[in-house]
Coordinates of C-alpha atoms in Angstrom, one line a residue:
Chain A
M1199 CA 4.6 21.0 -35.4
P1200 CA 7.3 20.8 -37.9
A1201 CA 10.1 18.7 -36.3
D1202 CA 9.8 15.5 -34.2
T1203 CA 6.8 15.8 -31.8
L1204 CA 9.1 15.1 -28.9
E1205 CA 11.3 17.7 -29.7
S1206 CA 8.7 20.1 -30.6
L1207 CA 7.0 19.4 -27.1
R1208 CA 10.5 20.1 -25.4
D1209 CA 10.7 23.3 -26.8
A1210 CA 7.2 24.5 -26.4
Q1211 CA 7.3 23.3 -22.8
R1212 CA 10.7 25.2 -22.2
A1213 CA 9.4 28.5 -23.6
F1214 CA 6.0 28.0 -21.3
V1215 CA 8.2 27.4 -18.2
A1216 CA 10.6 30.1 -18.9
E1217 CA 7.8 32.7 -19.3
R1218 CA 6.4 31.8 -16.1
D1219 CA 9.5 31.6 -14.2
W1220 CA 8.7 27.9 -13.0
D1221 CA 12.0 26.4 -13.5
R1222 CA 12.5 26.5 -9.8
F1223 CA 9.6 24.1 -9.3
H1224 CA 10.6 21.8 -12.2
T1225 CA 13.0 19.7 -10.2
P1226 CA 13.3 16.0 -11.1
K1227 CA 11.8 15.0 -8.1
N1228 CA 8.8 17.3 -8.5
L1229 CA 8.4 16.3 -12.3
A1230 CA 8.5 12.5 -11.3
C1231 CA 5.8 13.0 -8.6
A1232 CA 3.6 15.3 -11.1
L1233 CA 4.0 12.6 -13.9
S1234 CA 2.9 9.9 -11.3
V1235 CA -0.1 11.9 -10.4
E1236 CA -1.0 12.8 -13.9
A1237 CA -0.9 8.8 -14.7
A1238 CA -3.4 8.2 -11.7
E1239 CA -5.8 10.7 -13.1
L1240 CA -5.9 8.9 -16.2
L1241 CA -6.3 5.8 -14.7
E1242 CA -9.1 7.2 -12.6
H1243 CA -11.2 7.2 -15.7
F1244 CA -11.1 3.4 -16.0
Q1245 CA -11.2 2.5 -12.2
W1246 CA -14.8 1.5 -12.0
L1247 CA -15.3 0.4 -15.7
T1248 CA -15.7 -2.8 -17.2
D1249 CA -13.1 -3.7 -19.9
A1250 CA -16.2 -3.7 -22.3
E1251 CA -17.1 0.1 -20.9
A1252 CA -13.6 1.2 -21.2
G1253 CA -13.4 0.0 -24.8
A1254 CA -16.4 2.0 -25.8
L1255 CA -15.8 5.6 -24.0
P1256 CA -18.4 8.1 -24.9
P1257 CA -16.8 11.0 -26.8
E1258 CA -16.6 13.5 -23.8
R1259 CA -15.1 10.8 -21.6
R1260 CA -12.5 9.9 -24.5
D1261 CA -11.4 13.7 -24.9
A1262 CA -11.0 14.0 -21.1
V1263 CA -8.7 10.8 -21.1
A1264 CA -6.7 12.2 -24.1
L1265 CA -6.1 15.3 -22.3
E1266 CA -4.6 13.4 -19.2
M1267 CA -2.4 11.4 -21.7
A1268 CA -1.2 14.8 -23.0
D1269 CA -0.5 15.9 -19.5
V1270 CA 1.7 12.6 -19.1
L1271 CA 3.4 13.0 -22.2
L1272 CA 4.1 16.9 -21.3
Y1273 CA 5.6 15.9 -17.9
L1274 CA 7.6 13.2 -19.4
V1275 CA 9.2 15.3 -22.1
R1276 CA 9.9 17.9 -19.4
L1277 CA 11.4 15.5 -17.2
A1278 CA 13.6 14.2 -19.9
D1279 CA 14.8 17.9 -20.8
V1280 CA 15.5 18.6 -17.1
L1281 CA 17.6 15.3 -16.7
D1282 CA 19.1 15.7 -20.2
V1283 CA 17.8 12.2 -21.0
D1284 CA 17.3 11.4 -24.6
L1285 CA 14.1 9.7 -24.7
R1286 CA 14.4 8.5 -28.4
A1287 CA 17.5 6.7 -27.5
A1288 CA 16.1 5.3 -24.4
V1289 CA 13.0 3.7 -25.8
A1290 CA 15.1 2.2 -28.7
R1291 CA 17.2 0.9 -26.0
K1292 CA 14.1 -0.4 -24.1
L1293 CA 12.6 -2.0 -27.2
T1294 CA 15.8 -4.1 -27.8
L1295 CA 15.6 -5.1 -24.1
N1296 CA 12.1 -6.2 -24.2
A1297 CA 12.9 -8.2 -27.3
A1298 CA 15.5 -10.2 -25.4
K1299 CA 13.5 -10.4 -22.3
Y1300 CA 10.2 -11.7 -24.1
P1301 CA 11.3 -14.1 -26.6
V1302 CA 8.2 -14.6 -29.1
E1303 CA 8.3 -18.4 -28.6
K1304 CA 8.4 -18.2 -25.0
A1305 CA 6.1 -15.3 -24.3
R1306 CA 3.4 -15.9 -26.9
G1307 CA -0.2 -15.8 -25.5
S1308 CA 1.3 -15.2 -21.7
A1309 CA 1.3 -12.1 -19.7
R1310 CA 3.8 -13.4 -17.1
K1311 CA 6.9 -11.2 -16.3
Y1312 CA 9.8 -12.1 -17.9
T1313 CA 11.2 -13.3 -14.6
E1314 CA 8.7 -16.0 -14.6
L1315 CA 8.9 -17.3 -18.1
Chain B
M1376 CA 13.4 5.9 -36.7
P1377 CA 12.4 7.8 -39.9
A1378 CA 9.0 9.1 -39.0
D1379 CA 7.9 11.0 -36.2
T1380 CA 9.1 8.9 -33.1
L1381 CA 5.5 8.7 -31.8
E1382 CA 4.3 6.9 -34.9
S1383 CA 7.6 4.8 -35.1
L1384 CA 6.9 3.7 -31.6
R1385 CA 3.3 2.8 -32.1
D1386 CA 4.2 0.7 -35.1
A1387 CA 7.0 -1.0 -33.3
Q1388 CA 4.7 -1.8 -30.4
R1389 CA 2.1 -3.0 -32.5
A1390 CA 4.5 -5.5 -34.2
F1391 CA 5.8 -6.4 -30.8
V1392 CA 2.4 -7.1 -29.2
A1393 CA 1.0 -9.1 -32.4
E1394 CA 4.0 -11.4 -32.8
R1395 CA 3.4 -12.3 -29.0
D1396 CA -0.4 -12.5 -29.2
W1397 CA -0.7 -9.8 -26.4
D1398 CA -3.6 -7.9 -27.7
R1399 CA -6.1 -9.7 -25.4
F1400 CA -4.0 -8.3 -22.6
H1401 CA -3.8 -4.8 -23.9
T1402 CA -7.1 -3.8 -22.9
P1403 CA -7.5 0.3 -22.2
K1404 CA -7.9 -0.4 -18.6
N1405 CA -5.0 -2.8 -18.3
L1406 CA -2.7 -0.3 -20.2
A1407 CA -3.9 2.7 -17.8
C1408 CA -2.9 0.6 -14.7
A1409 CA 0.4 -0.4 -16.4
L1410 CA 1.1 3.1 -17.1
S1411 CA 0.8 4.2 -13.7
V1412 CA 2.7 1.3 -12.3
E1413 CA 5.8 2.4 -14.7
A1414 CA 5.2 6.0 -13.6
A1415 CA 5.6 5.0 -9.7
E1416 CA 8.9 2.8 -10.8
L1417 CA 10.2 5.9 -12.1
L1418 CA 9.1 8.0 -9.0
E1419 CA 10.9 5.3 -6.7
H1420 CA 14.3 6.3 -7.8
F1421 CA 13.8 9.7 -6.5
Q1422 CA 11.6 9.0 -3.4
W1423 CA 14.5 9.4 -0.9
L1424 CA 16.6 11.8 -2.5
T1425 CA 16.9 15.5 -1.9
D1426 CA 16.5 17.9 -4.8
A1427 CA 20.3 18.0 -5.0
E1428 CA 20.8 14.4 -5.1
A1429 CA 17.9 14.0 -7.6
G1430 CA 19.8 16.7 -9.9
A1431 CA 23.2 14.8 -9.8
L1432 CA 22.3 11.2 -10.5
P1433 CA 25.2 8.7 -10.8
P1434 CA 25.3 7.5 -14.5
E1435 CA 24.0 3.9 -13.9
R1436 CA 20.9 5.5 -11.8
R1437 CA 20.3 7.8 -14.6
D1438 CA 20.3 5.2 -17.3
A1439 CA 17.8 3.1 -15.2
V1440 CA 15.5 6.1 -14.9
A1441 CA 15.6 6.6 -18.7
L1442 CA 14.7 3.2 -19.0
E1443 CA 11.8 3.7 -16.8
M1444 CA 10.8 6.8 -18.8
A1445 CA 10.9 4.6 -21.9
D1446 CA 8.5 2.2 -20.3
V1447 CA 6.1 5.2 -19.6
L1448 CA 6.2 6.5 -23.1
L1449 CA 5.8 2.9 -24.6
Y1450 CA 2.6 2.4 -22.6
L1451 CA 1.4 5.9 -23.2
V1452 CA 2.0 5.4 -27.2
R1453 CA 0.2 2.0 -27.0
L1454 CA -2.7 3.3 -25.0
A1455 CA -3.1 6.0 -27.4
D1456 CA -3.1 3.3 -30.3
V1457 CA -5.6 1.2 -28.7
L1458 CA -8.1 4.0 -27.7
D1459 CA -7.4 5.6 -31.2
V1460 CA -6.4 8.7 -29.7
D1461 CA -4.4 11.3 -31.4
L1462 CA -1.4 12.1 -28.9
R1463 CA 0.2 15.0 -31.1
A1464 CA -3.5 16.6 -31.4
A1465 CA -4.2 16.2 -27.8
V1466 CA -0.9 17.6 -26.5
A1467 CA -1.6 20.7 -28.9
R1468 CA -5.1 21.0 -27.2
K1469 CA -3.7 20.8 -23.8
L1470 CA -0.9 23.4 -24.6
T1471 CA -3.5 25.8 -25.4
L1472 CA -5.6 25.0 -22.6
N1473 CA -2.6 25.6 -20.4
A1474 CA -1.8 28.8 -21.8
A1475 CA -5.3 30.0 -21.0
K1476 CA -5.4 28.5 -17.5
Y1477 CA -2.0 30.0 -16.7
P1478 CA -1.7 33.4 -18.0
V1479 CA 1.8 34.7 -17.9
E1480 CA 1.1 37.5 -15.5
K1481 CA -0.8 35.9 -13.1
A1482 CA 1.2 32.5 -12.9
R1483 CA 4.5 33.7 -12.7
G1484 CA 6.7 32.4 -10.0
S1485 CA 3.7 30.6 -8.5
A1486 CA 3.1 27.0 -8.1
R1487 CA -0.5 27.6 -7.4
K1488 CA -3.1 25.4 -9.2
Y1489 CA -5.1 27.5 -11.9
T1490 CA -8.1 27.3 -9.8
E1491 CA -6.4 29.1 -7.0
L1492 CA -4.8 31.9 -9.2
Chain C
M1010 CA -15.3 3.1 17.5
P1011 CA -15.5 0.6 20.2
A1012 CA -13.2 -2.4 18.7
D1013 CA -10.1 -2.1 16.8
T1014 CA -10.1 0.6 14.3
L1015 CA -9.3 -1.7 11.4
E1016 CA -12.3 -3.9 12.2
S1017 CA -14.6 -1.1 12.8
L1018 CA -13.6 0.5 9.5
R1019 CA -14.3 -2.7 7.5
D1020 CA -17.7 -3.3 9.1
A1021 CA -18.7 0.6 8.3
Q1022 CA -17.6 -0.2 4.8
R1023 CA -19.4 -3.3 4.5
A1024 CA -22.6 -1.7 5.7
F1025 CA -21.9 1.5 3.2
V1026 CA -21.3 -0.8 0.2
A1027 CA -24.0 -3.4 0.8
E1028 CA -26.8 -0.3 1.1
R1029 CA -25.5 1.1 -2.1
D1030 CA -25.3 -2.1 -4.1
W1031 CA -21.7 -1.5 -4.8
D1032 CA -20.3 -4.8 -4.3
R1033 CA -20.1 -5.8 -7.9
F1034 CA -17.7 -2.6 -8.5
H1035 CA -15.6 -3.6 -5.7
T1036 CA -13.5 -6.3 -7.3
P1037 CA -10.0 -6.7 -6.2
K1038 CA -8.6 -5.1 -9.2
N1039 CA -10.7 -2.1 -9.4
L1040 CA -10.2 -1.4 -5.4
A1041 CA -6.5 -1.8 -6.1
C1042 CA -6.8 1.1 -8.9
A1043 CA -8.8 3.1 -6.7
L1044 CA -6.1 3.0 -3.8
S1045 CA -3.6 3.8 -6.2
V1046 CA -5.7 7.0 -7.2
E1047 CA -6.0 8.0 -4.0
A1048 CA -2.5 7.6 -2.9
A1049 CA -1.8 9.9 -6.1
E1050 CA -4.4 12.5 -4.9
L1051 CA -2.2 12.5 -1.6
L1052 CA 0.7 13.1 -3.4
E1053 CA -0.6 15.9 -5.3
H1054 CA -0.8 17.9 -2.2
F1055 CA 3.0 17.7 -1.8
Q1056 CA 4.2 17.7 -5.6
W1057 CA 5.3 21.3 -5.7
L1058 CA 6.3 21.9 -1.9
T1059 CA 9.6 22.1 -0.6
D1060 CA 10.2 19.9 2.3
A1061 CA 10.0 22.9 4.6
E1062 CA 6.6 23.8 3.1
A1063 CA 5.4 20.4 3.4
G1064 CA 6.3 20.4 7.0
A1065 CA 4.1 23.3 7.8
L1066 CA 1.0 23.0 5.8
P1067 CA -1.8 25.7 6.6
P1068 CA -4.8 24.1 8.6
E1069 CA -7.1 23.7 5.4
R1070 CA -4.4 21.9 3.4
R1071 CA -3.7 19.6 6.4
D1072 CA -7.6 18.9 6.6
A1073 CA -7.7 18.1 3.0
V1074 CA -4.5 15.9 3.4
A1075 CA -6.0 14.0 6.2
L1076 CA -9.3 13.3 4.2
E1077 CA -7.0 11.9 1.3
M1078 CA -5.4 9.9 3.8
A1079 CA -8.8 8.6 5.0
D1080 CA -9.6 7.4 1.6
V1081 CA -6.4 5.5 1.1
L1082 CA -7.3 3.8 4.5
L1083 CA -10.7 3.1 3.5
Y1084 CA -9.7 1.5 0.3
L1085 CA -7.0 -0.6 1.8
V1086 CA -9.4 -1.9 4.5
R1087 CA -12.0 -2.6 1.9
L1088 CA -9.4 -4.4 -0.5
A1089 CA -8.5 -6.5 2.7
D1090 CA -11.9 -7.3 3.3
V1091 CA -12.7 -8.6 -0.4
L1092 CA -9.5 -10.5 -0.6
D1093 CA -9.8 -11.9 2.8
V1094 CA -6.5 -10.7 4.1
D1095 CA -5.6 -10.0 7.5
L1096 CA -4.0 -6.6 7.6
R1097 CA -3.0 -7.2 11.2
A1098 CA -1.2 -10.3 10.6
A1099 CA 0.4 -8.9 7.4
V1100 CA 1.8 -5.8 9.1
A1101 CA 3.4 -8.0 11.6
R1102 CA 4.9 -10.3 9.3
K1103 CA 6.1 -7.1 7.2
L1104 CA 7.7 -5.7 10.4
T1105 CA 9.6 -8.8 11.1
L1106 CA 10.7 -9.0 7.5
N1107 CA 11.8 -5.2 7.4
A1108 CA 13.8 -5.7 10.9
A1109 CA 15.8 -8.6 9.1
K1110 CA 16.3 -6.7 5.6
Y1111 CA 17.5 -3.5 7.4
P1112 CA 19.6 -4.5 10.4
V1113 CA 20.3 -1.5 12.6
E1114 CA 24.0 -1.6 12.3
K1115 CA 23.8 -1.5 8.4
A1116 CA 20.9 0.6 7.7
R1117 CA 21.6 3.4 10.3
G1118 CA 21.6 6.7 8.4
S1119 CA 21.2 5.1 5.0
A1120 CA 18.3 5.5 2.7
R1121 CA 19.7 2.4 0.5
K1122 CA 17.3 -0.3 -0.4
Y1123 CA 18.3 -3.6 1.3
T1124 CA 19.4 -4.9 -1.8
E1125 CA 22.2 -2.5 -1.8
L1126 CA 23.1 -2.5 1.8
Chain D
M276 CA -0.6 -6.1 19.6
P277 CA -2.6 -4.8 22.8
A278 CA -3.6 -1.3 21.8
D279 CA -5.4 -0.1 18.7
T280 CA -3.6 -1.5 15.8
L281 CA -3.1 2.0 14.2
E282 CA -1.5 3.0 17.5
S283 CA 0.7 0.0 17.8
L284 CA 1.7 0.5 14.3
R285 CA 2.5 4.0 14.8
D286 CA 4.7 3.1 18.0
A287 CA 6.4 0.2 16.1
Q288 CA 7.4 2.4 13.4
R289 CA 8.8 5.2 15.6
A290 CA 11.1 2.8 17.3
F291 CA 12.1 1.3 13.9
V292 CA 12.8 4.7 12.3
A293 CA 14.6 6.0 15.6
E294 CA 16.8 3.1 15.8
R295 CA 18.0 3.3 12.1
D296 CA 18.2 7.4 12.4
W297 CA 15.9 7.6 9.3
D298 CA 13.9 10.6 10.7
R299 CA 15.7 12.9 8.2
F300 CA 14.3 10.9 5.2
H301 CA 10.8 10.5 6.5
T302 CA 9.6 14.0 5.5
P303 CA 6.1 14.3 4.5
K304 CA 6.7 14.5 0.9
N305 CA 9.1 11.5 0.8
L306 CA 6.4 9.6 2.8
A307 CA 3.8 10.6 0.3
C308 CA 6.1 9.5 -2.7
A309 CA 6.7 6.1 -0.9
L310 CA 2.9 5.4 -0.1
S311 CA 2.2 6.2 -3.9
V312 CA 4.8 3.9 -5.0
E313 CA 3.8 1.0 -2.6
A314 CA 0.1 1.4 -3.9
A315 CA 1.5 1.0 -7.4
E316 CA 3.4 -2.3 -6.4
L317 CA 0.0 -3.4 -5.1
L318 CA -1.6 -2.6 -8.3
E319 CA 1.1 -4.2 -10.4
H320 CA -0.1 -7.6 -9.0
F321 CA -3.3 -7.3 -10.6
Q322 CA -2.4 -5.2 -13.8
W323 CA -2.9 -8.2 -16.4
L324 CA -5.4 -10.2 -14.5
T325 CA -9.0 -10.5 -15.4
D326 CA -11.5 -9.9 -12.6
A327 CA -12.0 -13.6 -12.2
E328 CA -8.3 -14.3 -11.9
A329 CA -7.7 -11.4 -9.3
G330 CA -10.8 -13.0 -7.4
A331 CA -8.9 -16.5 -7.2
L332 CA -5.3 -15.4 -6.6
P333 CA -2.8 -18.5 -6.0
P334 CA -1.7 -18.5 -2.4
E335 CA 1.8 -17.2 -2.8
R336 CA 0.6 -14.3 -4.8
R337 CA -2.0 -13.6 -2.1
D338 CA 0.8 -13.4 0.4
A339 CA 2.8 -11.1 -1.7
V340 CA -0.3 -8.8 -2.1
A341 CA -1.0 -8.9 1.6
L342 CA 2.6 -7.7 2.2
E343 CA 2.2 -4.7 -0.2
M344 CA -0.9 -4.0 1.5
A345 CA 1.2 -3.9 4.9
D346 CA 3.7 -1.5 3.1
V347 CA 0.9 0.8 2.4
L348 CA -0.4 0.8 5.9
L349 CA 2.9 1.4 7.4
Y350 CA 3.7 4.3 5.2
L351 CA 0.1 5.8 5.9
V352 CA 0.5 5.5 9.6
R353 CA 3.9 6.7 9.5
L354 CA 3.0 9.9 7.3
A355 CA 0.0 10.4 9.8
D356 CA 2.6 10.6 12.6
V357 CA 4.9 12.8 11.0
L358 CA 2.1 15.2 10.1
D359 CA 0.3 14.8 13.3
V360 CA -2.9 13.8 11.8
D361 CA -5.4 11.8 13.8
L362 CA -6.0 8.9 11.3
R363 CA -9.1 7.7 13.4
A364 CA -10.9 11.0 13.1
A365 CA -10.1 11.6 9.6
V366 CA -11.8 8.4 8.5
A367 CA -14.7 9.1 10.7
R368 CA -15.1 12.5 9.2
K369 CA -14.6 10.9 5.7
L370 CA -17.3 8.3 6.4
T371 CA -19.8 11.2 7.3
L372 CA -19.0 13.2 4.3
N373 CA -19.2 10.0 2.1
A374 CA -22.8 9.3 3.5
A375 CA -23.6 12.8 2.5
K376 CA -22.1 12.6 -1.0
Y377 CA -23.7 9.2 -1.8
P378 CA -27.1 9.0 -0.6
V379 CA -28.4 5.5 -0.8
E380 CA -31.4 6.3 -3.1
K381 CA -29.3 8.3 -5.5
A382 CA -26.3 5.8 -5.5
R383 CA -27.5 2.7 -5.5
G384 CA -26.0 0.4 -8.3
S385 CA -24.2 3.4 -9.7
A386 CA -20.4 3.6 -10.0
R387 CA -20.8 7.4 -11.0
K388 CA -18.9 10.1 -9.2
Y389 CA -21.1 12.2 -6.4
T390 CA -20.5 15.2 -8.9
E391 CA -22.4 13.3 -11.6
L392 CA -25.2 11.8 -9.4

């Protein structure tokens, strides 16, 4: 992929969807559902594992996990395209917000939500 | 962001987490939970909307949606880092698999799962 | 089932889990993951459907949906047991809270969240 | 609640929804979304906790968890009503299926999915 991955994926998805005439299914609501479903399929791999087991996945399981992660990314990029959201700008904005919500000195070593810091 | 967005985000997250000593919370299982939770927060914005309403979000709502999408991306990139998964390679592999599972002539205009085509 | 369904299910699950020595897997966190995964499997059936299609499911699809709903209920009842939460008391409390958050005159015909009413 | 809890909840929800003219929002798809969102709000309470912490929730946290569980149950019962699904029959059917999928001698002490037993 020559350009930025997010843009390459957006273009690849656009072509894939157009060839299959799937635009009508790719409403924002349907894509948000699909994204949530894929995130849960990813979580399913971990649901009964201890942290130790999850940190040492056998290769086939790790491959399966990687493909679920790919599904999440593909739907996310597709949803961004359909909603005309600039993902890169959104994450930059979010990183700035997170830095303000979780100042280093208050957040260090704590898993508390910012509203409880 | 100079490099590929996915790599820039990975590095930004690494620094953010290290400064706050959050590594111990960022187990693969916890991150998979967090990703699923963020995907649901994204879905929440759409749950009572018609497709027409979801396609014409007011600006503040669209901004909020973009930030939830950013959260999904950030946790996805972080999980990939912790599991040492190459997201770019995974989506390339997935796109190839999808093309095989959904051949154009069979999949056109159909929302059926590949197992039912 | 002679007693209240929720109690019958709790007892049936307890026996099922004990016979299989699954208690160690049924931590609150694992059960919360499993519940979320099952809720997503339920949602998967609807993700590409229009409201019209979702309201007229073919019988086999409706049967499959019913089984996913059963999974959600089973994990919910199991989680309540493990956490020693009285589900009946919790829903009674929640119904009272909802009535206060969504007064009839304000909420009528609106899908807004109570914080926006 | 005099009758079975599931039926009492169904009737309470029906009245609540009718008074607020919310039937039009309560399509099967929207309710499946809402159920998934509530399951994730439940999971959110556990996402950064160790199993030890999740097994010893402070009282206010446990109360909040119980209310999220109530939300899951309320949407589940409502969805069953809208789809005309008999939840009690569905869980009875599911328990029978689970007993066949996970025979005691094979499943004992294993978290493997039935397809891998």
